mmCIF file of C-alpha atoms in Angstrom:
data_model
loop_
_atom_site.group_PDB
_atom_site.id
_atom_site.type_symbol
_atom_site.label_atom_id
_atom_site.label_comp_id
_atom_site.label_asym_id
_atom_site.label_seq_id
_atom_site.Cartn_x
_atom_site.Cartn_y
_atom_site.Cartn_z
ATOM 1 C CA MET A 1 -30.847 -7.570 10.748
ATOM 2 C CA ALA A 2 -32.419 -9.934 13.523
ATOM 3 C CA GLN A 3 -30.145 -11.160 16.289
ATOM 4 C CA ARG A 4 -29.554 -14.383 14.992
ATOM 5 C CA PRO A 5 -28.647 -14.362 11.715
ATOM 6 C CA ASP A 6 -28.868 -17.208 8.830
ATOM 7 C CA VAL A 7 -25.300 -17.129 8.316
ATOM 8 C CA ILE A 8 -22.067 -15.718 10.099
ATOM 9 C CA ILE A 9 -18.914 -15.073 8.316
ATOM 10 C CA ILE A 10 -16.172 -14.198 10.080
ATOM 11 C CA GLY A 11 -13.501 -12.098 8.179
ATOM 12 C CA ALA A 12 -14.068 -9.319 5.688
ATOM 13 C CA GLY A 13 -11.704 -10.071 2.883
ATOM 14 C CA LEU A 14 -12.115 -11.452 -0.539
ATOM 15 C CA ALA A 15 -13.094 -14.711 0.501
ATOM 16 C CA GLY A 16 -15.799 -13.526 3.133
ATOM 17 C CA LEU A 17 -17.027 -10.834 0.771
ATOM 18 C CA SER A 18 -17.248 -13.521 -2.204
ATOM 19 C CA ALA A 19 -18.958 -15.728 0.150
ATOM 20 C CA ALA A 20 -21.564 -13.386 1.536
ATOM 21 C CA ARG A 21 -22.163 -11.788 -2.215
ATOM 22 C CA THR A 22 -22.954 -15.464 -3.753
ATOM 23 C CA LEU A 23 -25.116 -15.825 -0.459
ATOM 24 C CA GLN A 24 -27.131 -12.768 -0.960
ATOM 25 C CA ALA A 25 -27.482 -13.523 -4.565
ATOM 26 C CA ARG A 26 -29.522 -16.744 -3.501
ATOM 27 C CA GLY A 27 -31.471 -14.692 -1.010
ATOM 28 C CA VAL A 28 -29.524 -16.090 1.788
ATOM 29 C CA PRO A 29 -28.140 -13.176 4.218
ATOM 30 C CA SER A 30 -25.277 -13.299 6.166
ATOM 31 C CA LEU A 31 -23.529 -11.150 8.936
ATOM 32 C CA ILE A 32 -19.826 -10.002 8.323
ATOM 33 C CA PHE A 33 -17.839 -10.027 11.790
ATOM 34 C CA GLU A 34 -14.584 -8.061 10.598
ATOM 35 C CA ALA A 35 -11.758 -7.527 13.308
ATOM 36 C CA SER A 36 -10.009 -4.099 11.620
ATOM 37 C CA ASP A 37 -11.587 -1.212 11.079
ATOM 38 C CA ARG A 38 -11.741 -1.824 7.155
ATOM 39 C CA ILE A 39 -12.489 -4.308 4.607
ATOM 40 C CA GLY A 40 -10.435 -6.240 1.934
ATOM 41 C CA GLY A 41 -7.998 -8.152 4.342
ATOM 42 C CA ARG A 42 -4.625 -7.966 2.398
ATOM 43 C CA VAL A 43 -5.806 -6.074 -0.456
ATOM 44 C CA ALA A 44 -5.780 -2.573 0.842
ATOM 45 C CA THR A 45 -5.053 1.474 -0.695
ATOM 46 C CA ASP A 46 -3.646 4.028 1.572
ATOM 47 C CA LEU A 47 -4.328 7.613 0.642
ATOM 48 C CA VAL A 48 -1.080 9.634 1.462
ATOM 49 C CA ASP A 49 -0.663 13.192 0.130
ATOM 50 C CA GLY A 50 -3.248 12.885 -2.524
ATOM 51 C CA PHE A 51 -1.429 9.615 -3.794
ATOM 52 C CA ARG A 52 -3.003 6.048 -3.778
ATOM 53 C CA ILE A 53 -0.659 3.569 -2.241
ATOM 54 C CA ASP A 54 -1.403 -0.270 -2.695
ATOM 55 C CA ARG A 55 0.061 -1.801 0.410
ATOM 56 C CA GLY A 56 2.596 -4.123 -1.370
ATOM 57 C CA PHE A 57 3.113 -4.757 -4.795
ATOM 58 C CA GLN A 58 -0.355 -5.950 -6.119
ATOM 59 C CA VAL A 59 -2.016 -6.179 -9.378
ATOM 60 C CA LEU A 60 -5.462 -7.828 -10.618
ATOM 61 C CA LEU A 61 -4.779 -10.023 -13.555
ATOM 62 C CA ASP A 62 -8.061 -9.609 -15.662
ATOM 63 C CA SER A 63 -7.850 -13.009 -17.283
ATOM 64 C CA TYR A 64 -8.406 -14.620 -13.769
ATOM 65 C CA PRO A 65 -11.346 -16.852 -13.791
ATOM 66 C CA GLU A 66 -12.905 -15.582 -10.674
ATOM 67 C CA ALA A 67 -12.449 -12.145 -11.576
ATOM 68 C CA ARG A 68 -14.502 -12.239 -15.033
ATOM 69 C CA ARG A 69 -17.539 -14.244 -13.004
ATOM 70 C CA GLY A 70 -17.409 -12.324 -9.817
ATOM 71 C CA LEU A 71 -16.532 -8.573 -10.376
ATOM 72 C CA ASP A 72 -17.678 -5.690 -12.820
ATOM 73 C CA LEU A 73 -14.198 -5.398 -14.531
ATOM 74 C CA ALA A 74 -15.734 -2.466 -16.569
ATOM 75 C CA ALA A 75 -16.610 -0.570 -13.510
ATOM 76 C CA LEU A 76 -13.363 -1.139 -11.982
ATOM 77 C CA ASP A 77 -11.702 1.104 -14.940
ATOM 78 C CA LEU A 78 -8.591 -1.014 -14.892
ATOM 79 C CA ARG A 79 -5.505 0.397 -16.651
ATOM 80 C CA PRO A 80 -3.143 -2.222 -17.931
ATOM 81 C CA PHE A 81 0.530 -2.487 -17.225
ATOM 82 C CA ALA A 82 2.486 -3.222 -20.970
ATOM 83 C CA PRO A 83 2.894 -7.065 -21.521
ATOM 84 C CA GLY A 84 6.387 -8.054 -20.655
ATOM 85 C CA ALA A 85 9.102 -6.191 -18.806
ATOM 86 C CA LEU A 86 12.142 -3.925 -18.525
ATOM 87 C CA LEU A 87 15.453 -5.622 -17.645
ATOM 88 C CA HIS A 88 18.380 -3.636 -16.230
ATOM 89 C CA ARG A 89 21.580 -4.196 -17.558
ATOM 90 C CA GLY A 90 23.773 -1.688 -15.638
ATOM 91 C CA GLY A 91 24.752 1.706 -16.077
ATOM 92 C CA GLY A 92 21.412 3.162 -16.461
ATOM 93 C CA ARG A 93 20.824 0.723 -19.670
ATOM 94 C CA PHE A 94 17.626 -1.187 -19.866
ATOM 95 C CA GLY A 95 16.625 -4.416 -22.208
ATOM 96 C CA ARG A 96 12.937 -4.810 -23.356
ATOM 97 C CA ILE A 97 10.980 -8.328 -23.400
ATOM 98 C CA GLY A 98 7.754 -8.337 -24.753
ATOM 99 C CA ASP A 99 5.071 -10.781 -26.028
ATOM 100 C CA PRO A 100 5.809 -11.387 -29.935
ATOM 101 C CA LEU A 101 2.316 -12.154 -30.224
ATOM 102 C CA ARG A 102 0.825 -8.958 -28.877
ATOM 103 C CA ALA A 103 3.812 -6.722 -29.288
ATOM 104 C CA PRO A 104 5.565 -7.801 -32.490
ATOM 105 C CA LEU A 105 8.656 -5.402 -32.038
ATOM 106 C CA ASP A 106 8.909 -5.913 -28.426
ATOM 107 C CA GLY A 107 9.069 -9.674 -29.420
ATOM 108 C CA VAL A 108 12.056 -8.879 -31.446
ATOM 109 C CA ARG A 109 13.565 -6.738 -29.037
ATOM 110 C CA SER A 110 13.768 -9.644 -26.607
ATOM 111 C CA LEU A 111 16.443 -11.340 -28.377
ATOM 112 C CA THR A 112 18.675 -8.145 -27.787
ATOM 113 C CA SER A 113 17.337 -7.593 -24.204
ATOM 114 C CA GLY A 114 20.174 -9.679 -22.499
ATOM 115 C CA ALA A 115 17.994 -12.233 -21.050
ATOM 116 C CA PHE A 116 16.722 -14.667 -24.091
ATOM 117 C CA THR A 117 18.541 -16.611 -26.600
ATOM 118 C CA LEU A 118 17.073 -17.621 -29.671
ATOM 119 C CA GLY A 119 16.010 -21.089 -28.229
ATOM 120 C CA ASP A 120 14.846 -19.263 -25.216
ATOM 121 C CA ALA A 121 12.431 -17.302 -27.390
ATOM 122 C CA ILE A 122 11.266 -20.367 -29.087
ATOM 123 C CA ARG A 123 10.417 -22.176 -25.925
ATOM 124 C CA VAL A 124 8.839 -19.383 -24.687
ATOM 125 C CA LEU A 125 6.161 -19.723 -27.712
ATOM 126 C CA GLY A 126 5.581 -22.990 -26.549
ATOM 127 C CA LEU A 127 5.207 -22.176 -23.107
ATOM 128 C CA ARG A 128 2.861 -19.742 -24.284
ATOM 129 C CA ALA A 129 0.896 -21.924 -26.513
ATOM 130 C CA ALA A 130 0.837 -24.778 -23.864
ATOM 131 C CA SER A 131 -0.290 -22.722 -20.878
ATOM 132 C CA ALA A 132 -2.927 -20.666 -22.607
ATOM 133 C CA THR A 133 -5.248 -23.527 -22.251
ATOM 134 C CA ALA A 134 -5.156 -23.029 -18.718
ATOM 135 C CA HIS A 135 -8.802 -21.805 -17.896
ATOM 136 C CA ASP A 136 -9.028 -22.393 -14.194
ATOM 137 C CA ALA A 137 -6.418 -22.363 -11.383
ATOM 138 C CA PRO A 138 -5.085 -25.627 -10.114
ATOM 139 C CA MET A 139 -5.891 -27.113 -6.962
ATOM 140 C CA ARG A 140 -2.629 -29.401 -6.330
ATOM 141 C CA SER A 141 0.915 -28.830 -5.423
ATOM 142 C CA GLU A 142 2.481 -32.103 -6.608
ATOM 143 C CA GLY A 143 5.238 -32.127 -9.251
ATOM 144 C CA PRO A 144 8.537 -30.125 -9.651
ATOM 145 C CA THR A 145 9.135 -26.828 -8.553
ATOM 146 C CA THR A 146 8.879 -23.710 -11.206
ATOM 147 C CA LEU A 147 12.922 -23.319 -10.987
ATOM 148 C CA GLU A 148 12.802 -27.613 -11.980
ATOM 149 C CA THR A 149 10.352 -27.046 -14.729
ATOM 150 C CA LEU A 150 11.933 -24.336 -16.442
ATOM 151 C CA ARG A 151 15.259 -26.321 -16.240
ATOM 152 C CA ALA A 152 13.648 -29.306 -17.545
ATOM 153 C CA ARG A 153 12.118 -27.330 -20.464
ATOM 154 C CA GLY A 154 15.644 -26.008 -21.670
ATOM 155 C CA PHE A 155 15.635 -22.781 -20.819
ATOM 156 C CA SER A 156 19.057 -21.083 -20.447
ATOM 157 C CA ALA A 157 20.475 -20.054 -17.023
ATOM 158 C CA GLN A 158 20.804 -16.725 -18.730
ATOM 159 C CA ALA A 159 16.772 -16.428 -19.290
ATOM 160 C CA ILE A 160 16.093 -17.920 -15.628
ATOM 161 C CA GLU A 161 18.495 -15.611 -13.955
ATOM 162 C CA ALA A 162 17.746 -12.298 -15.854
ATOM 163 C CA PHE A 163 13.949 -12.586 -16.518
ATOM 164 C CA PHE A 164 11.918 -15.667 -14.630
ATOM 165 C CA ARG A 165 13.683 -15.558 -11.414
ATOM 166 C CA PRO A 166 13.146 -11.595 -11.052
ATOM 167 C CA PHE A 167 9.618 -11.543 -12.827
ATOM 168 C CA PHE A 168 7.996 -14.648 -11.374
ATOM 169 C CA GLY A 169 9.933 -14.096 -8.179
ATOM 170 C CA GLY A 170 8.084 -11.052 -7.784
ATOM 171 C CA VAL A 171 4.825 -12.992 -8.525
ATOM 172 C CA PHE A 172 5.349 -15.483 -6.399
ATOM 173 C CA LEU A 173 7.441 -13.226 -3.564
ATOM 174 C CA ASP A 174 10.015 -16.220 -3.550
ATOM 175 C CA ARG A 175 12.858 -15.721 -5.919
ATOM 176 C CA GLU A 176 13.737 -19.705 -5.143
ATOM 177 C CA LEU A 177 10.840 -20.022 -7.591
ATOM 178 C CA THR A 178 9.490 -23.186 -5.379
ATOM 179 C CA PRO A 179 5.939 -23.015 -6.350
ATOM 180 C CA ALA A 180 5.191 -26.290 -8.076
ATOM 181 C CA ARG A 181 4.520 -26.397 -12.074
ATOM 182 C CA PRO A 182 0.804 -26.293 -11.954
ATOM 183 C CA TRP A 183 0.411 -22.873 -10.518
ATOM 184 C CA PHE A 184 3.334 -21.466 -12.629
ATOM 185 C CA ASP A 185 1.584 -22.800 -15.847
ATOM 186 C CA PHE A 186 -1.760 -21.398 -14.855
ATOM 187 C CA LEU A 187 -0.168 -18.090 -14.156
ATOM 188 C CA PHE A 188 1.991 -17.993 -17.216
ATOM 189 C CA GLY A 189 -1.211 -18.537 -19.080
ATOM 190 C CA MET A 190 -2.998 -15.673 -17.310
ATOM 191 C CA PHE A 191 -0.355 -13.406 -18.338
ATOM 192 C CA ALA A 192 -0.463 -14.694 -21.884
ATOM 193 C CA THR A 193 -4.037 -14.475 -22.550
ATOM 194 C CA GLY A 194 -4.837 -11.369 -20.167
ATOM 195 C CA ARG A 195 -3.411 -8.257 -19.015
ATOM 196 C CA ALA A 196 -1.809 -7.149 -15.176
ATOM 197 C CA THR A 197 -4.172 -4.051 -14.274
ATOM 198 C CA LEU A 198 -4.398 -1.427 -11.533
ATOM 199 C CA PRO A 199 -8.107 -0.426 -10.694
ATOM 200 C CA SER A 200 -7.994 3.475 -11.361
ATOM 201 C CA GLU A 201 -9.122 3.883 -7.722
ATOM 202 C CA GLY A 202 -6.513 1.653 -6.365
ATOM 203 C CA MET A 203 -6.642 -2.307 -5.406
ATOM 204 C CA GLN A 204 -9.034 -1.312 -2.344
ATOM 205 C CA ALA A 205 -11.675 -0.732 -5.070
ATOM 206 C CA ILE A 206 -12.085 -4.728 -5.326
ATOM 207 C CA PRO A 207 -13.244 -5.248 -1.973
ATOM 208 C CA ALA A 208 -15.394 -2.237 -2.174
ATOM 209 C CA GLN A 209 -17.309 -3.473 -5.130
ATOM 210 C CA LEU A 210 -17.880 -7.094 -3.799
ATOM 211 C CA ALA A 211 -18.950 -5.135 -0.491
ATOM 212 C CA SER A 212 -21.256 -2.709 -2.423
ATOM 213 C CA ALA A 213 -23.894 -5.775 -3.248
ATOM 214 C CA LEU A 214 -24.402 -6.554 0.268
ATOM 215 C CA PRO A 215 -27.277 -4.836 2.637
ATOM 216 C CA SER A 216 -26.828 -2.057 4.966
ATOM 217 C CA GLY A 217 -25.796 -3.549 8.312
ATOM 218 C CA HIS A 218 -24.574 -6.842 7.260
ATOM 219 C CA LEU A 219 -20.597 -6.074 8.177
ATOM 220 C CA ARG A 220 -19.741 -5.114 11.583
ATOM 221 C CA ARG A 221 -15.956 -3.998 11.754
ATOM 222 C CA GLU A 222 -13.734 -3.940 14.844
ATOM 223 C CA SER A 223 -15.398 -6.899 15.833
ATOM 224 C CA PRO A 224 -12.732 -9.728 16.524
ATOM 225 C CA VAL A 225 -13.800 -13.143 17.124
ATOM 226 C CA ARG A 226 -12.313 -14.832 20.268
ATOM 227 C CA ARG A 227 -13.422 -18.356 19.688
ATOM 228 C CA LEU A 228 -16.063 -20.474 18.080
ATOM 229 C CA HIS A 229 -18.725 -22.414 19.644
ATOM 230 C CA ASP A 230 -20.897 -25.050 18.502
ATOM 231 C CA ARG A 231 -23.363 -22.915 16.042
ATOM 232 C CA ALA A 232 -22.309 -19.902 17.719
ATOM 233 C CA VAL A 233 -19.309 -17.247 17.787
ATOM 234 C CA GLU A 234 -18.232 -15.385 20.645
ATOM 235 C CA LEU A 235 -16.528 -11.857 20.142
ATOM 236 C CA GLU A 236 -13.661 -10.253 21.710
ATOM 237 C CA SER A 237 -16.107 -8.479 23.754
ATOM 238 C CA GLY A 238 -17.889 -11.164 25.058
ATOM 239 C CA GLU A 239 -20.757 -11.098 23.067
ATOM 240 C CA VAL A 240 -21.923 -14.386 21.829
ATOM 241 C CA ILE A 241 -23.945 -14.688 18.426
ATOM 242 C CA GLU A 242 -25.697 -17.777 17.539
ATOM 243 C CA ALA A 243 -26.170 -19.004 13.861
ATOM 244 C CA GLU A 244 -27.012 -22.005 12.332
ATOM 245 C CA THR A 245 -24.215 -21.903 9.772
ATOM 246 C CA ILE A 246 -20.936 -20.043 10.352
ATOM 247 C CA ILE A 247 -18.131 -19.658 7.566
ATOM 248 C CA LEU A 248 -14.421 -18.886 8.871
ATOM 249 C CA ALA A 249 -13.032 -16.925 6.211
ATOM 250 C CA THR A 250 -9.958 -15.354 8.072
ATOM 251 C CA ASP A 251 -6.628 -15.496 6.417
ATOM 252 C CA GLY A 252 -4.573 -18.859 7.318
ATOM 253 C CA THR A 253 -2.863 -17.987 10.730
ATOM 254 C CA ALA A 254 -6.230 -16.562 12.089
ATOM 255 C CA ALA A 255 -8.120 -19.596 11.116
ATOM 256 C CA ALA A 256 -5.655 -21.955 12.494
ATOM 257 C CA ARG A 257 -6.205 -19.986 16.151
ATOM 258 C CA LEU A 258 -9.881 -20.100 16.011
ATOM 259 C CA LEU A 259 -9.742 -23.805 14.341
ATOM 260 C CA PRO A 260 -6.833 -25.731 15.312
ATOM 261 C CA GLU A 261 -7.396 -28.868 13.001
ATOM 262 C CA LEU A 262 -6.273 -26.376 10.383
ATOM 263 C CA SER A 263 -2.553 -25.659 9.894
ATOM 264 C CA ALA A 264 -1.044 -22.416 9.868
ATOM 265 C CA PRO A 265 0.736 -21.452 6.439
ATOM 266 C CA ALA A 266 4.144 -20.386 5.974
ATOM 267 C CA TRP A 267 4.194 -16.678 4.391
ATOM 268 C CA SER A 268 5.978 -14.761 2.005
ATOM 269 C CA GLY A 269 6.442 -11.201 2.678
ATOM 270 C CA CYS A 270 7.314 -8.073 0.918
ATOM 271 C CA VAL A 271 8.495 -4.511 1.684
ATOM 272 C CA THR A 272 7.334 -1.492 -1.202
ATOM 273 C CA LEU A 273 8.935 1.705 -0.742
ATOM 274 C CA SER A 274 6.716 4.338 -2.415
ATOM 275 C CA TYR A 275 8.106 7.553 -3.412
ATOM 276 C CA ALA A 276 6.958 10.764 -4.958
ATOM 277 C CA THR A 277 8.726 12.606 -7.964
ATOM 278 C CA PRO A 278 8.167 15.445 -10.713
ATOM 279 C CA ASP A 279 9.640 12.983 -13.185
ATOM 280 C CA ALA A 280 8.786 9.552 -14.024
ATOM 281 C CA PRO A 281 11.889 7.346 -14.222
ATOM 282 C CA ILE A 282 9.865 4.964 -15.922
ATOM 283 C CA THR A 283 7.974 6.635 -19.050
ATOM 284 C CA THR A 284 6.694 3.247 -20.400
ATOM 285 C CA ARG A 285 3.840 0.865 -18.747
ATOM 286 C CA HIS A 286 6.458 -1.655 -17.795
ATOM 287 C CA LEU A 287 7.708 -3.295 -14.822
ATOM 288 C CA ALA A 288 11.572 -2.980 -14.454
ATOM 289 C CA LEU A 289 13.574 -5.817 -13.087
ATOM 290 C CA LYS A 290 16.682 -6.021 -11.335
ATOM 291 C CA ALA A 291 19.649 -7.560 -12.835
ATOM 292 C CA PRO A 292 21.158 -11.011 -12.024
ATOM 293 C CA ASP A 293 24.344 -9.357 -10.381
ATOM 294 C CA ASP A 294 22.472 -6.539 -9.104
ATOM 295 C CA PRO A 295 23.283 -6.729 -4.951
ATOM 296 C CA GLY A 296 20.666 -3.908 -4.103
ATOM 297 C CA PRO A 297 17.245 -5.278 -2.066
ATOM 298 C CA VAL A 298 15.021 -3.816 -4.769
ATOM 299 C CA ASN A 299 13.796 -6.659 -7.097
ATOM 300 C CA HIS A 300 11.116 -4.638 -9.372
ATOM 301 C CA VAL A 301 10.376 -0.875 -9.788
ATOM 302 C CA CYS A 302 7.146 0.483 -11.423
ATOM 303 C CA VAL A 303 5.667 3.625 -11.936
ATOM 304 C CA PRO A 304 1.880 3.160 -11.126
ATOM 305 C CA SER A 305 1.126 6.814 -12.037
ATOM 306 C CA VAL A 306 2.118 6.027 -15.621
ATOM 307 C CA VAL A 307 -0.072 3.036 -15.514
ATOM 308 C CA ALA A 308 -3.135 4.749 -13.928
ATOM 309 C CA PRO A 309 -2.486 8.452 -13.797
ATOM 310 C CA SER A 310 -5.232 8.705 -10.994
ATOM 311 C CA TYR A 311 -2.538 7.122 -8.403
ATOM 312 C CA ALA A 312 -0.805 10.697 -8.169
ATOM 313 C CA PRO A 313 -1.640 14.202 -8.044
ATOM 314 C CA ALA A 314 -1.680 16.325 -11.256
ATOM 315 C CA GLY A 315 2.207 16.859 -12.373
ATOM 316 C CA ARG A 316 3.604 14.192 -9.839
ATOM 317 C CA HIS A 317 4.574 10.770 -10.211
ATOM 318 C CA LEU A 318 4.234 7.885 -7.699
ATOM 319 C CA VAL A 319 7.419 5.166 -7.740
ATOM 320 C CA SER A 320 7.075 1.921 -6.316
ATOM 321 C CA ALA A 321 9.943 -0.496 -5.268
ATOM 322 C CA THR A 322 9.574 -3.652 -3.673
ATOM 323 C CA ILE A 323 11.746 -5.671 -1.874
ATOM 324 C CA ILE A 324 11.256 -9.694 -1.662
ATOM 325 C CA GLY A 325 11.258 -10.853 2.147
ATOM 326 C CA THR A 326 11.088 -9.410 5.151
ATOM 327 C CA PRO A 327 14.271 -7.750 6.178
ATOM 328 C CA GLY A 328 15.178 -6.634 9.453
ATOM 329 C CA ASP A 329 16.414 -2.886 8.572
ATOM 330 C CA ASP A 330 14.716 -0.355 9.538
ATOM 331 C CA ASP A 331 13.099 2.153 7.073
ATOM 332 C CA ILE A 332 16.137 4.794 7.298
ATOM 333 C CA ALA A 333 18.281 1.859 5.982
ATOM 334 C CA LEU A 334 15.889 0.393 3.570
ATOM 335 C CA ASP A 335 15.661 3.717 1.885
ATOM 336 C CA ARG A 336 19.149 4.211 1.970
ATOM 337 C CA ALA A 337 20.044 0.998 0.341
ATOM 338 C CA SER A 338 17.164 1.228 -2.143
ATOM 339 C CA ARG A 339 18.240 4.443 -3.106
ATOM 340 C CA THR A 340 21.855 3.782 -3.882
ATOM 341 C CA GLN A 341 20.460 1.017 -5.819
ATOM 342 C CA LEU A 342 18.165 2.952 -7.903
ATOM 343 C CA GLY A 343 20.736 5.550 -8.419
ATOM 344 C CA GLU A 344 22.564 3.110 -10.615
ATOM 345 C CA TRP A 345 19.299 2.622 -12.424
ATOM 346 C CA PHE A 346 17.946 5.932 -12.853
ATOM 347 C CA GLY A 347 20.725 8.468 -12.324
ATOM 348 C CA ALA A 348 21.795 9.505 -8.505
ATOM 349 C CA SER A 349 20.696 13.127 -9.347
ATOM 350 C CA ALA A 350 17.201 12.303 -10.346
ATOM 351 C CA ILE A 351 16.843 10.070 -7.158
ATOM 352 C CA GLU A 352 17.649 13.016 -5.038
ATOM 353 C CA ARG A 353 14.435 14.479 -5.781
ATOM 354 C CA TRP A 354 12.521 11.568 -4.909
ATOM 355 C CA GLN A 355 10.123 12.218 -1.531
ATOM 356 C CA LEU A 356 9.533 8.968 0.391
ATOM 357 C CA LEU A 357 5.823 8.727 1.111
ATOM 358 C CA LYS A 358 5.497 5.299 2.908
ATOM 359 C CA VAL A 359 7.377 2.190 3.332
ATOM 360 C CA SER A 360 4.849 -0.627 3.668
ATOM 361 C CA HIS A 361 5.769 -3.801 5.477
ATOM 362 C CA VAL A 362 3.679 -6.658 4.511
ATOM 363 C CA PRO A 363 5.047 -9.851 6.269
ATOM 364 C CA PHE A 364 2.111 -11.601 5.558
ATOM 365 C CA SER A 365 1.530 -11.223 1.875
ATOM 366 C CA LEU A 366 1.095 -14.690 0.269
ATOM 367 C CA PRO A 367 0.360 -17.995 1.912
ATOM 368 C CA ARG A 368 2.989 -20.300 0.712
ATOM 369 C CA THR A 369 1.330 -23.695 1.040
ATOM 370 C CA LEU A 370 -0.831 -25.024 -1.953
ATOM 371 C CA VAL A 371 -3.110 -27.918 -0.827
ATOM 372 C CA GLY A 372 -3.085 -31.251 -2.310
ATOM 373 C CA GLU A 373 -6.545 -31.575 -4.600
ATOM 374 C CA SER A 374 -8.162 -33.723 -2.219
ATOM 375 C CA ALA A 375 -7.741 -31.683 0.520
ATOM 376 C CA ALA A 376 -8.890 -28.388 -1.225
ATOM 377 C CA ALA A 377 -12.056 -30.549 -2.505
ATOM 378 C CA THR A 378 -13.363 -30.899 0.909
ATOM 379 C CA ALA A 379 -11.741 -27.852 2.933
ATOM 380 C CA VAL A 380 -14.955 -25.948 2.660
ATOM 381 C CA ARG A 381 -16.746 -28.407 4.985
ATOM 382 C CA ARG A 382 -15.279 -28.650 8.207
ATOM 383 C CA ALA A 383 -18.040 -29.786 10.586
ATOM 384 C CA THR A 384 -21.933 -29.644 10.569
ATOM 385 C CA GLY A 385 -22.858 -26.040 9.917
ATOM 386 C CA LEU A 386 -18.986 -25.120 9.805
ATOM 387 C CA TYR A 387 -17.285 -24.216 6.727
ATOM 388 C CA ALA A 388 -13.738 -22.569 5.852
ATOM 389 C CA CYS A 389 -12.532 -20.488 2.805
ATOM 390 C CA GLY A 390 -9.271 -18.400 2.160
ATOM 391 C CA ASP A 391 -6.572 -18.281 -0.337
ATOM 392 C CA HIS A 392 -4.678 -20.539 2.062
ATOM 393 C CA LEU A 393 -6.878 -23.353 1.140
ATOM 394 C CA GLU A 394 -6.386 -23.063 -2.462
ATOM 395 C CA THR A 395 -4.275 -20.782 -4.538
ATOM 396 C CA PRO A 396 -2.297 -17.490 -3.069
ATOM 397 C CA SER A 397 -4.099 -14.928 -5.176
ATOM 398 C CA ILE A 398 -6.886 -12.868 -5.725
ATOM 399 C CA ASN A 399 -8.525 -15.858 -7.827
ATOM 400 C CA GLY A 400 -8.123 -18.434 -5.074
ATOM 401 C CA ALA A 401 -9.740 -16.214 -2.381
ATOM 402 C CA MET A 402 -12.350 -15.447 -4.427
ATOM 403 C CA ARG A 403 -12.978 -18.703 -5.673
ATOM 404 C CA SER A 404 -12.509 -20.499 -2.393
ATOM 405 C CA GLY A 405 -15.189 -18.082 -0.660
ATOM 406 C CA ARG A 406 -17.777 -18.732 -3.557
ATOM 407 C CA ARG A 407 -17.069 -22.409 -3.170
ATOM 408 C CA ALA A 408 -17.548 -22.227 0.586
ATOM 409 C CA ALA A 409 -20.926 -20.327 -0.421
ATOM 410 C CA ASP A 410 -21.914 -22.936 -2.773
ATOM 411 C CA ALA A 411 -21.656 -25.595 -0.448
ATOM 412 C CA VAL A 412 -23.898 -23.711 2.032
ATOM 413 C CA LEU A 413 -26.420 -23.469 -0.551
ATOM 414 C CA ALA A 414 -26.219 -27.099 -1.487
ATOM 415 C CA ASP A 415 -26.593 -28.134 2.381
ATOM 416 C CA LEU A 416 -29.445 -25.772 3.288
ATOM 417 C CA ALA A 417 -31.483 -27.058 0.423
ATOM 418 C CA ALA A 418 -30.639 -30.842 1.150
ATOM 419 C CA ARG A 419 -32.025 -30.248 4.661
ATOM 420 C CA ARG A 420 -35.261 -28.679 3.324
#
C-alpha cells in the first residue's frame, strides 16, 4: 500500500472492520491501525486445551438487521440456542419458559415454570406481537426504563424477578434493567423473530469474516495511535501517517482520549467462568437463570458445547457461568462461590468433577450510554475529514457496532462524491 492511504481507520473492532469493508466494496481502500495483536475488539474467542472460550458471555442474534446485511450467516455455521430459558427453582429443580408460537409445549410449560401467571403469559404474547414489527435498532434513549416499562405493562413482580431481571439483566449486563424502553422493545423483537446463536468456530469468526474481504497489507496490528493531527495520525512509535480521511473506530474510552469532544461512556462488565466437564449439567440448548432468592454470584449458566459441539473436544463439555458486574474477589474466591451456588443447581458431586479452564474478566463489556437520536444522526462527522463510529455512538451491541461503522463509511463515500 502507498505511504499515504486514502482512508485511515483507527481500530479493528466490528465498527472499524465494517467501515473498511463498506469502503472496500465501493473501491475505496483503507489502512487500519489496531493497538492489540488481534482483530475483533471485545468480540474474541480463546482456545484453551481444545475448548473455544468466548470472552464474556456473547451470542449473535441472527435477526439483527446489520448481521443480515453485512455477514454471510450461512458461512458462520450458526448453532442456535433453544428459545426460552430454564429457571432454577431451588433444590436442583428447573422450570421452563418457551415461545408459545415456536415451541407450543414449552409455552404451556411456562405457566408452571414459577415465573408467569396466566395474565403474564397473555401480556408476553402482546409484547411479542408489538415488538415483532421493530425492524431496525432505535437511536434514542428517551422514555421510561425497561423496569418501568414492564411494570406499566402490568407484568407481575413474580414475572419480573423470575424471568425478566435475570434474562434481560444478562443481555444488558444490568440487573437493574435501566436501559430505555425502545432498546428493550427492539431486543425483545429480535429474540421473538430470530435466534440467539453461536458461530461454530466461536464468536471470533465474526470479525474474521469481516476482515477476510480486505486486501492483504491493509491492517497493521500492534500499532497503537498516540494522537490525532489534522489529516494525520501519530503512532506510539512516533511514526506519522497522513491521510485525507480518518475514521476513529475505537471503543468509547479510547475514542474520548483521542478526541476529547467525545464523552467516555460508563461501562457494564461481567466475569465468565469456563469449566470442562465429562457430563453436561444441562442437556438442552437452553440458558439457565438464577432464582430470585439465590444469593450466589452467578446470574446464568449455559453449556456452549451442547449448542455448538465444536466448542469442546470429543467426549467433554464446556460450561459457561456468568457473573454480572466486576466483583473485586480473586479468581479462587469467585470459583469457590460459584461452585457452592451451582452445587445447589446441579448437585455437589457433579460440580466436583468440573475443571476450571479460564476466568474471563471483561470490565468493559458494553457501554451503558445510548445517545439521543439527533446526536447519533450527526455523530459520524466530527470535522472535515474526521469521522467516528462505534457502539458507544449507537446501541451497545454487535448490531450497533456494525451499523455505526457502515454509517461512517457511507458518510465518507458521500463526502468524497460531493467533492468530485
